[in-house]
Amino acid sequence: MQADNSSANGDESPSGNPFQSLKEFHSAGRGFWRDVSDADWNDWRWQLKHRITNAGQLQRLMPTLTPEEFAGAKLANTRLALAITPYFFNLIDPADEHCPVRLQVIPRIEETHTASWEMSDPCGEDSHSPVPGLVHRYPDRVLFLVTDRCAAYCRYCTRSRLVSNATGYDFHPEFDKQIAYIAAHPEIRDVLLSGGDPLLLSDDKLENLLSRLRAIPHVEFLRIGSRIPTFLPQRITPELCAMLKKFHPLFMSIHSNHPRELTTEVRDALGRLADAGIPLGNQSVLLKHVNDDATVMKAHVQKLLMCRVKPYYIYQCDLISGSAHLRASVRKGLEIMEQLRGHTTGYAVPQYVIDAPGGGGKIPVNPEYVLSHNADRVVLRNYEGKIFEYPEAPDGTPLVKPPKEIEEPELV
Ligand code: SF4
């Protein structure tokens, strides 16, 4: 067991090293809820019931709310989705307007400012939806939207048009139709459950859905995309893990953006999932003032490995309406990738992608390591900027016969 520290906001490492400080594991603590019993605090349904969902609650708990935040929070549930679990709220530093956790979940009035190139459905999901709640954009896999609810709501959500129904999208998944479509399309070998957050379903409902999908012979592989391990680690119960392990191969993509989100509670929850044999990957969104910094991102990916999670993607923030104040530049994303590749464990290096606006799918974006390439050679640079040549093999060369001087080994 690694060292635990009592508070999520104790940023000063005993070593005074900011990088090491980011990598330390802390508990979120109890904060305003110190009188709540352990049984309630560790009950995911209690956490959901006591979420912060309006401007009044937010201001009571955090009098340091800025005018921009208060104006944004006042639009909760009419124009903007707002919910924060008590657990996750405790990770916010109320004294820091630029707290990387705060920026992810507290609305700001800037979310109502929309540029002409921003969209409500930036990945073109609705135009690739053959039945309600199913997106079939790639040849062999589908996105199965289970619910429009999440444990908490991210300010940059690609599906903000539908989550929490704050904008009147009127999302109604139809499981029978979604499953019938998959059953009728033998090319679909991979189903990704997402939403909203699939882990908000009860164990029984989720088990029923997974059983129906597993009963389709051509479905080889199931995935769950969930932010619950970071918003609500209490949901990752031993019972949930025991149920999920019946449906292997089942992978899970979690979502976290900053090392401060990786608390002792989250590490323990991820450990339970990993012990159930569920391979874990993380998806981060590159966000201004949150993780658009190589030191923060490096600490985050290393900390993910310590939680048994492979950093999987860094997404360039989609062109979602009202997200300009959170979007970092592609230039910054490339700089960060340059600082990761070669500078840390290969397993810790995610793929940086841009989800092509309008529905073109994920496109990998990488710093340039191939400097030139012709029929004879490839000229490459390594992570230190040193130049190397690799001789190109001619295409279509027949297999080379062993030289004559190599004798047959003697059989004994
Ligand atoms: S958890 Fe995922 S679906 Fe829910 S608000 Fe955040 S990004 Fe959107």
Coordinates of C-alpha atoms and ligand atoms in Angstrom, one line a residue:
M1 CA 0.0 0.0 0.0
Q2 CA 1.4 3.4 -0.9
A3 CA 1.4 6.4 1.4
D4 CA -1.9 8.2 1.9
N5 CA -2.2 11.8 2.7
S6 CA -5.1 13.3 4.5
S7 CA -6.2 16.2 2.2
A8 CA -6.6 16.5 -1.5
N9 CA -5.5 20.1 -1.5
G10 CA -2.2 19.7 0.3
D11 CA -0.1 20.5 -2.8
E12 CA 3.2 20.9 -1.0
S13 CA 5.2 17.7 -1.1
P14 CA 7.5 17.0 1.8
S15 CA 10.3 17.1 -0.8
G16 CA 9.1 20.5 -2.1
N17 CA 9.2 19.1 -5.6
P18 CA 6.0 20.2 -7.5
F19 CA 6.1 17.2 -9.8
Q20 CA 6.3 14.7 -6.9
S21 CA 3.6 16.6 -5.2
L22 CA 1.3 16.1 -8.1
K23 CA 2.0 12.4 -8.0
E24 CA 1.1 11.9 -4.3
F25 CA -2.2 10.2 -3.5
H26 CA -4.6 12.0 -1.1
S27 CA -8.0 11.2 0.1
A28 CA -10.8 13.7 -0.9
G29 CA -11.7 13.9 2.8
R30 CA -15.1 14.8 4.1
G31 CA -15.1 18.6 3.9
F32 CA -18.5 20.0 4.7
W33 CA -19.9 16.5 5.2
R34 CA -17.7 15.6 8.2
D35 CA -20.8 14.6 10.3
V36 CA -22.1 12.1 7.7
S37 CA -21.7 8.5 8.8
D38 CA -19.2 6.3 7.0
A39 CA -22.0 4.1 5.8
D40 CA -23.7 7.0 4.0
W41 CA -20.5 8.6 2.7
N42 CA -19.4 5.4 1.1
D43 CA -22.9 4.7 -0.3
W44 CA -23.0 5.7 -4.0
R45 CA -26.7 6.3 -3.8
W46 CA -26.2 8.7 -0.9
Q47 CA -23.6 10.6 -2.9
L48 CA -26.0 10.9 -5.9
K49 CA -28.8 12.0 -3.7
H50 CA -26.7 14.8 -2.1
R51 CA -25.2 16.2 -5.3
I52 CA -24.9 19.9 -5.7
T53 CA -27.2 20.9 -8.5
N54 CA -28.0 24.6 -8.3
A55 CA -26.4 28.0 -7.8
G56 CA -27.7 28.5 -4.3
Q57 CA -26.2 25.3 -3.0
L58 CA -23.0 26.0 -4.8
Q59 CA -22.7 29.5 -3.3
R60 CA -23.5 28.3 0.2
L61 CA -20.7 25.7 0.0
M62 CA -18.3 28.0 -1.9
P63 CA -18.7 31.7 -1.1
T64 CA -15.7 32.4 -3.3
L65 CA -17.7 31.7 -6.4
T66 CA -16.8 34.3 -9.0
P67 CA -19.5 36.4 -10.8
E68 CA -18.9 34.4 -14.0
E69 CA -19.4 31.1 -12.1
F70 CA -22.5 32.3 -10.3
A71 CA -24.0 33.5 -13.6
G72 CA -23.3 30.2 -15.2
A73 CA -24.6 28.2 -12.2
K74 CA -27.9 30.2 -12.4
L75 CA -28.5 28.6 -15.8
A76 CA -28.4 25.1 -14.2
N77 CA -31.1 22.8 -15.4
T78 CA -32.6 25.3 -17.8
R79 CA -29.7 25.8 -20.2
L80 CA -26.8 24.0 -18.6
A81 CA -26.3 20.6 -16.8
L82 CA -25.0 20.9 -13.3
A83 CA -24.3 18.2 -10.7
I84 CA -21.3 17.6 -8.5
T85 CA -21.0 14.7 -6.1
P86 CA -20.0 15.7 -2.5
Y87 CA -16.9 13.4 -2.9
F88 CA -15.7 15.2 -6.1
F89 CA -16.6 18.7 -4.7
N90 CA -14.1 18.1 -1.9
L91 CA -11.3 18.1 -4.5
I92 CA -12.0 21.7 -5.5
D93 CA -9.7 24.4 -4.0
P94 CA -12.2 27.2 -3.1
A95 CA -9.3 29.6 -2.8
D96 CA -8.1 29.1 -6.3
E97 CA -10.2 30.5 -9.2
H98 CA -8.1 28.4 -11.6
C99 CA -8.3 25.2 -9.7
P100 CA -8.1 22.4 -12.3
V101 CA -10.9 20.5 -10.7
R102 CA -13.2 23.5 -10.3
L103 CA -12.8 24.4 -14.0
Q104 CA -14.0 21.0 -15.0
V105 CA -17.3 21.0 -13.1
I106 CA -18.4 24.5 -12.2
P107 CA -20.3 26.2 -14.9
R108 CA -19.3 29.7 -16.2
I109 CA -21.3 32.2 -18.2
E110 CA -18.7 31.8 -21.0
E111 CA -20.5 28.5 -21.8
T112 CA -23.3 30.7 -23.4
H113 CA -20.8 32.4 -25.8
T114 CA -20.8 30.4 -29.0
A115 CA -18.4 30.9 -31.9
S116 CA -19.6 30.2 -35.5
W117 CA -17.4 27.1 -35.8
E118 CA -18.7 25.5 -32.7
M119 CA -21.5 22.8 -32.8
S120 CA -23.9 21.1 -30.6
D121 CA -23.0 17.7 -32.1
P122 CA -19.3 18.2 -33.0
C123 CA -18.6 14.5 -33.8
G124 CA -21.6 14.1 -36.1
E125 CA -23.1 11.4 -33.9
D126 CA -26.7 12.1 -34.7
S127 CA -26.1 11.8 -38.4
H128 CA -24.6 8.3 -37.9
S129 CA -27.4 7.0 -35.7
P130 CA -29.5 4.3 -37.4
V131 CA -31.7 3.8 -34.3
P132 CA -32.1 6.1 -31.2
G133 CA -29.2 5.8 -28.9
L134 CA -26.9 3.9 -31.3
V135 CA -24.0 5.5 -33.3
H136 CA -22.5 3.4 -36.1
R137 CA -19.6 5.5 -37.4
Y138 CA -16.8 3.0 -37.8
P139 CA -17.1 -0.3 -39.7
D140 CA -16.9 -2.9 -37.0
R141 CA -18.0 -1.2 -33.8
V142 CA -20.9 0.8 -32.4
L143 CA -21.4 3.3 -29.6
F144 CA -24.4 2.2 -27.5
L145 CA -25.8 5.2 -25.5
V146 CA -27.3 3.8 -22.3
T147 CA -28.5 6.9 -20.5
D148 CA -28.3 10.7 -20.6
R149 CA -27.4 10.9 -16.9
C150 CA -23.9 11.3 -15.4
A151 CA -22.8 11.4 -11.8
A152 CA -21.5 14.9 -12.4
Y153 CA -21.3 17.0 -15.5
C154 CA -18.2 18.1 -17.3
R155 CA -18.1 21.7 -18.7
Y156 CA -16.7 20.6 -22.0
C157 CA -18.9 17.5 -22.7
T158 CA -19.1 16.4 -26.3
R159 CA -22.7 15.2 -25.6
S160 CA -23.8 18.3 -23.7
R161 CA -26.7 18.5 -26.1
L162 CA -28.2 15.4 -24.5
V163 CA -26.7 14.9 -21.0
S164 CA -29.1 15.6 -18.2
N165 CA -31.7 16.8 -20.7
A166 CA -30.8 20.3 -19.7
T167 CA -31.3 21.6 -23.2
G168 CA -34.5 19.7 -24.0
Y169 CA -32.9 17.2 -26.4
D170 CA -35.4 14.5 -25.1
F171 CA -33.0 11.5 -25.3
H172 CA -34.7 8.1 -25.3
P173 CA -32.6 5.1 -25.9
E174 CA -34.5 2.1 -27.0
F175 CA -32.6 -0.9 -25.9
D176 CA -34.7 -3.4 -27.9
K177 CA -34.1 -1.5 -31.1
Q178 CA -30.4 -0.9 -30.3
I179 CA -29.8 -4.6 -29.6
A180 CA -31.9 -5.7 -32.7
Y181 CA -29.7 -3.5 -34.9
I182 CA -26.5 -5.0 -33.5
A183 CA -27.9 -8.6 -33.9
A184 CA -28.8 -7.8 -37.5
H185 CA -25.3 -6.5 -38.4
P186 CA -22.7 -9.3 -38.2
E187 CA -19.9 -6.8 -38.9
I188 CA -20.3 -5.4 -35.4
R189 CA -17.8 -7.1 -33.2
D190 CA -17.3 -4.4 -30.6
V191 CA -19.9 -2.5 -28.6
L192 CA -19.0 0.5 -26.4
L193 CA -21.5 1.3 -23.8
S194 CA -21.5 5.0 -23.0
G195 CA -23.9 7.9 -22.4
G196 CA -24.2 9.6 -20.0
D197 CA -22.7 7.1 -17.7
P198 CA -23.6 3.4 -18.0
L199 CA -22.4 2.7 -14.4
L200 CA -25.4 4.8 -13.2
L201 CA -27.6 1.8 -14.1
S202 CA -28.3 -0.6 -11.2
D203 CA -26.3 -3.8 -11.2
D204 CA -29.3 -5.7 -12.3
K205 CA -30.1 -3.5 -15.2
L206 CA -26.5 -3.4 -16.4
E207 CA -26.3 -7.2 -16.0
N208 CA -29.4 -7.7 -18.1
L209 CA -28.0 -5.4 -20.8
L210 CA -24.6 -7.0 -20.9
S211 CA -26.2 -10.5 -21.0
R212 CA -28.3 -9.6 -24.0
L213 CA -25.3 -8.2 -25.8
R214 CA -23.1 -11.2 -24.9
A215 CA -25.8 -13.5 -26.3
I216 CA -25.2 -12.0 -29.8
P217 CA -22.6 -14.5 -31.3
H218 CA -20.7 -11.9 -33.4
V219 CA -20.1 -9.5 -30.5
E220 CA -16.6 -10.3 -29.5
F221 CA -15.7 -7.5 -27.3
L222 CA -17.5 -5.2 -24.8
R223 CA -16.4 -1.8 -23.5
I224 CA -17.7 0.6 -21.0
G225 CA -16.9 4.3 -21.1
S226 CA -17.3 5.8 -17.6
R227 CA -16.3 8.8 -15.6
I228 CA -17.8 7.2 -12.5
P229 CA -14.5 5.8 -11.1
T230 CA -13.3 9.5 -10.8
F231 CA -16.6 11.2 -10.0
L232 CA -18.1 8.5 -7.7
P233 CA -15.6 5.8 -6.8
Q234 CA -18.1 4.5 -4.2
R235 CA -20.0 3.1 -7.1
I236 CA -17.2 0.6 -7.8
T237 CA -18.5 -2.0 -5.3
P238 CA -17.2 -5.6 -5.0
E239 CA -20.7 -6.7 -6.2
L240 CA -20.5 -4.6 -9.3
C241 CA -17.0 -5.9 -10.1
A242 CA -18.1 -9.5 -9.5
M243 CA -21.0 -9.0 -12.0
L244 CA -18.8 -7.3 -14.6
K245 CA -16.2 -10.1 -14.6
K246 CA -18.9 -12.5 -16.0
F247 CA -18.8 -10.7 -19.3
H248 CA -15.1 -10.8 -20.4
P249 CA -13.6 -9.7 -22.6
L250 CA -14.8 -6.5 -21.1
F251 CA -12.6 -3.4 -21.1
M252 CA -13.3 -0.1 -19.4
S253 CA -12.2 3.4 -20.5
I254 CA -12.2 5.8 -17.6
H255 CA -12.0 9.6 -17.9
S256 CA -9.7 11.8 -15.8
N257 CA -7.8 14.9 -16.7
H258 CA -5.6 16.0 -13.8
P259 CA -3.5 14.1 -11.2
R260 CA -5.5 15.6 -8.4
E261 CA -8.5 13.5 -9.5
L262 CA -6.5 10.3 -8.8
T263 CA -7.2 10.1 -5.0
T264 CA -6.7 7.1 -2.7
E265 CA -10.5 6.4 -3.2
V266 CA -10.1 6.3 -6.9
R267 CA -6.9 4.2 -6.8
D268 CA -8.7 1.7 -4.6
A269 CA -11.8 1.6 -6.9
L270 CA -9.6 1.1 -10.0
G271 CA -7.7 -1.6 -8.1
R272 CA -11.1 -3.5 -7.6
L273 CA -11.8 -3.2 -11.3
A274 CA -8.3 -4.4 -12.3
D275 CA -8.6 -7.3 -9.8
A276 CA -11.8 -8.3 -11.6
G277 CA -9.6 -8.7 -14.7
I278 CA -10.9 -5.6 -16.5
P279 CA -8.3 -3.9 -18.6
L280 CA -8.4 -0.2 -17.9
G281 CA -7.6 2.7 -20.2
N282 CA -7.9 6.5 -19.6
Q283 CA -9.2 9.2 -21.8
S284 CA -8.2 12.7 -21.1
V285 CA -9.4 15.9 -22.8
L286 CA -6.8 18.6 -23.3
L287 CA -8.1 21.6 -21.4
K288 CA -6.7 25.1 -20.9
H289 CA -5.5 25.7 -17.3
V290 CA -6.4 22.1 -16.4
N291 CA -3.8 19.9 -18.0
D292 CA -2.2 21.9 -20.9
D293 CA 1.1 21.6 -19.2
A294 CA 3.7 18.9 -19.8
T295 CA 4.6 18.6 -16.1
V296 CA 0.9 18.1 -15.1
M297 CA 0.3 15.7 -17.9
K298 CA 3.4 13.7 -17.2
A299 CA 2.5 13.4 -13.5
H300 CA -1.0 12.4 -14.6
V301 CA 0.0 9.6 -16.9
Q302 CA 2.6 8.2 -14.4
K303 CA 0.0 8.3 -11.7
L304 CA -2.5 6.5 -13.9
L305 CA 0.0 3.6 -14.3
M306 CA 0.3 3.5 -10.5
C307 CA -3.5 3.0 -10.5
R308 CA -3.1 0.1 -13.1
V309 CA -4.6 2.2 -15.9
K310 CA -3.0 2.6 -19.3
P311 CA -3.3 6.2 -20.6
Y312 CA -5.2 5.6 -23.8
Y313 CA -6.2 8.9 -25.5
I314 CA -5.6 12.6 -25.1
Y315 CA -8.4 14.3 -27.0
Q316 CA -8.2 17.7 -28.5
C317 CA -11.3 19.3 -27.0
D318 CA -14.2 19.0 -29.5
L319 CA -15.7 22.1 -31.0
I320 CA -18.6 21.9 -28.6
S321 CA -20.7 25.1 -28.3
G322 CA -19.5 27.3 -25.5
S323 CA -16.2 25.6 -24.8
A324 CA -13.7 28.1 -26.3
H325 CA -12.6 29.2 -22.8
L326 CA -11.4 25.6 -22.1
R327 CA -9.9 24.7 -25.4
A328 CA -6.1 24.5 -25.5
S329 CA -4.3 24.8 -28.8
V330 CA -3.2 21.8 -30.9
R331 CA 0.3 23.3 -30.8
K332 CA 0.2 22.9 -27.0
G333 CA -1.0 19.3 -27.4
L334 CA 1.9 18.5 -29.7
E335 CA 4.4 20.1 -27.3
I336 CA 3.1 17.9 -24.5
M337 CA 3.3 14.8 -26.6
E338 CA 6.9 15.8 -27.4
Q339 CA 7.6 15.9 -23.7
L340 CA 6.1 12.5 -23.0
R341 CA 7.4 10.3 -25.8
G342 CA 10.9 9.0 -24.9
H343 CA 10.8 11.0 -21.6
T344 CA 8.7 8.5 -19.8
T345 CA 7.6 4.8 -20.0
G346 CA 6.0 3.9 -23.3
Y347 CA 3.0 2.5 -21.6
A348 CA 2.4 6.0 -20.1
V349 CA 2.2 7.7 -23.5
P350 CA -1.3 8.0 -24.8
Q351 CA -2.3 8.7 -28.4
Y352 CA -3.2 12.4 -29.0
V353 CA -6.2 12.6 -31.3
I354 CA -8.6 15.1 -32.9
D355 CA -12.1 13.8 -33.4
A356 CA -12.7 15.3 -36.9
P357 CA -15.4 17.9 -36.8
G358 CA -18.6 16.7 -38.4
G359 CA -18.0 13.0 -38.0
G360 CA -14.7 12.0 -39.6
G361 CA -13.7 10.0 -36.6
K362 CA -10.5 10.1 -34.5
I363 CA -7.4 11.2 -36.3
P364 CA -4.0 10.6 -34.6
V365 CA -1.9 13.7 -34.3
N366 CA 1.8 13.2 -33.6
P367 CA 5.0 15.3 -33.5
E368 CA 7.1 14.6 -36.6
Y369 CA 9.7 12.0 -36.1
V370 CA 10.2 11.0 -39.7
L371 CA 12.3 13.8 -41.3
S372 CA 12.6 12.3 -44.7
H373 CA 11.8 9.0 -46.4
N374 CA 12.7 7.8 -49.9
A375 CA 13.3 4.4 -51.6
D376 CA 16.7 4.0 -49.9
R377 CA 16.4 5.4 -46.4
V378 CA 14.4 6.9 -43.7
V379 CA 15.8 9.8 -41.7
L380 CA 14.5 10.0 -38.2
R381 CA 14.9 12.1 -35.1
N382 CA 14.7 10.7 -31.6
Y383 CA 13.2 12.3 -28.5
E384 CA 16.5 14.1 -27.8
G385 CA 16.6 15.6 -31.3
K386 CA 19.4 13.4 -32.5
I387 CA 19.3 12.3 -36.2
F388 CA 19.4 8.7 -37.3
E389 CA 19.2 6.9 -40.6
Y390 CA 17.5 3.6 -41.2
P391 CA 18.1 1.8 -44.6
E392 CA 14.8 1.1 -46.4
A393 CA 14.1 -2.4 -47.5
P394 CA 13.1 -2.7 -51.1
D395 CA 9.4 -3.8 -51.5
G396 CA 8.9 -7.2 -53.0
T397 CA 12.3 -8.6 -52.2
P398 CA 12.2 -12.4 -52.3
L399 CA 13.1 -14.2 -49.1
V400 CA 16.9 -14.4 -48.9
K401 CA 18.1 -18.0 -48.9
P402 CA 20.5 -18.9 -46.1
P403 CA 24.2 -18.5 -47.1
K404 CA 25.8 -21.7 -48.2
E405 CA 28.4 -21.7 -45.5
I406 CA 25.7 -22.2 -42.8
E407 CA 25.7 -26.0 -42.4
E408 CA 22.7 -28.1 -41.4
P409 CA 22.8 -28.8 -37.7
E410 CA 23.6 -32.3 -36.8
L411 CA 20.8 -34.3 -35.3
V412 CA 21.7 -36.2 -32.2
Ligands
SF4_1 S1 -19.0 12.2 -17.7 FE1 -18.8 12.0 -19.9 S2 -20.8 12.1 -20.8 FE2 -21.0 12.8 -18.7 S3 -20.7 15.0 -18.8 FE3 -18.7 14.2 -18.5 S4 -17.8 14.0 -20.5 FE4 -20.1 14.2 -20.7

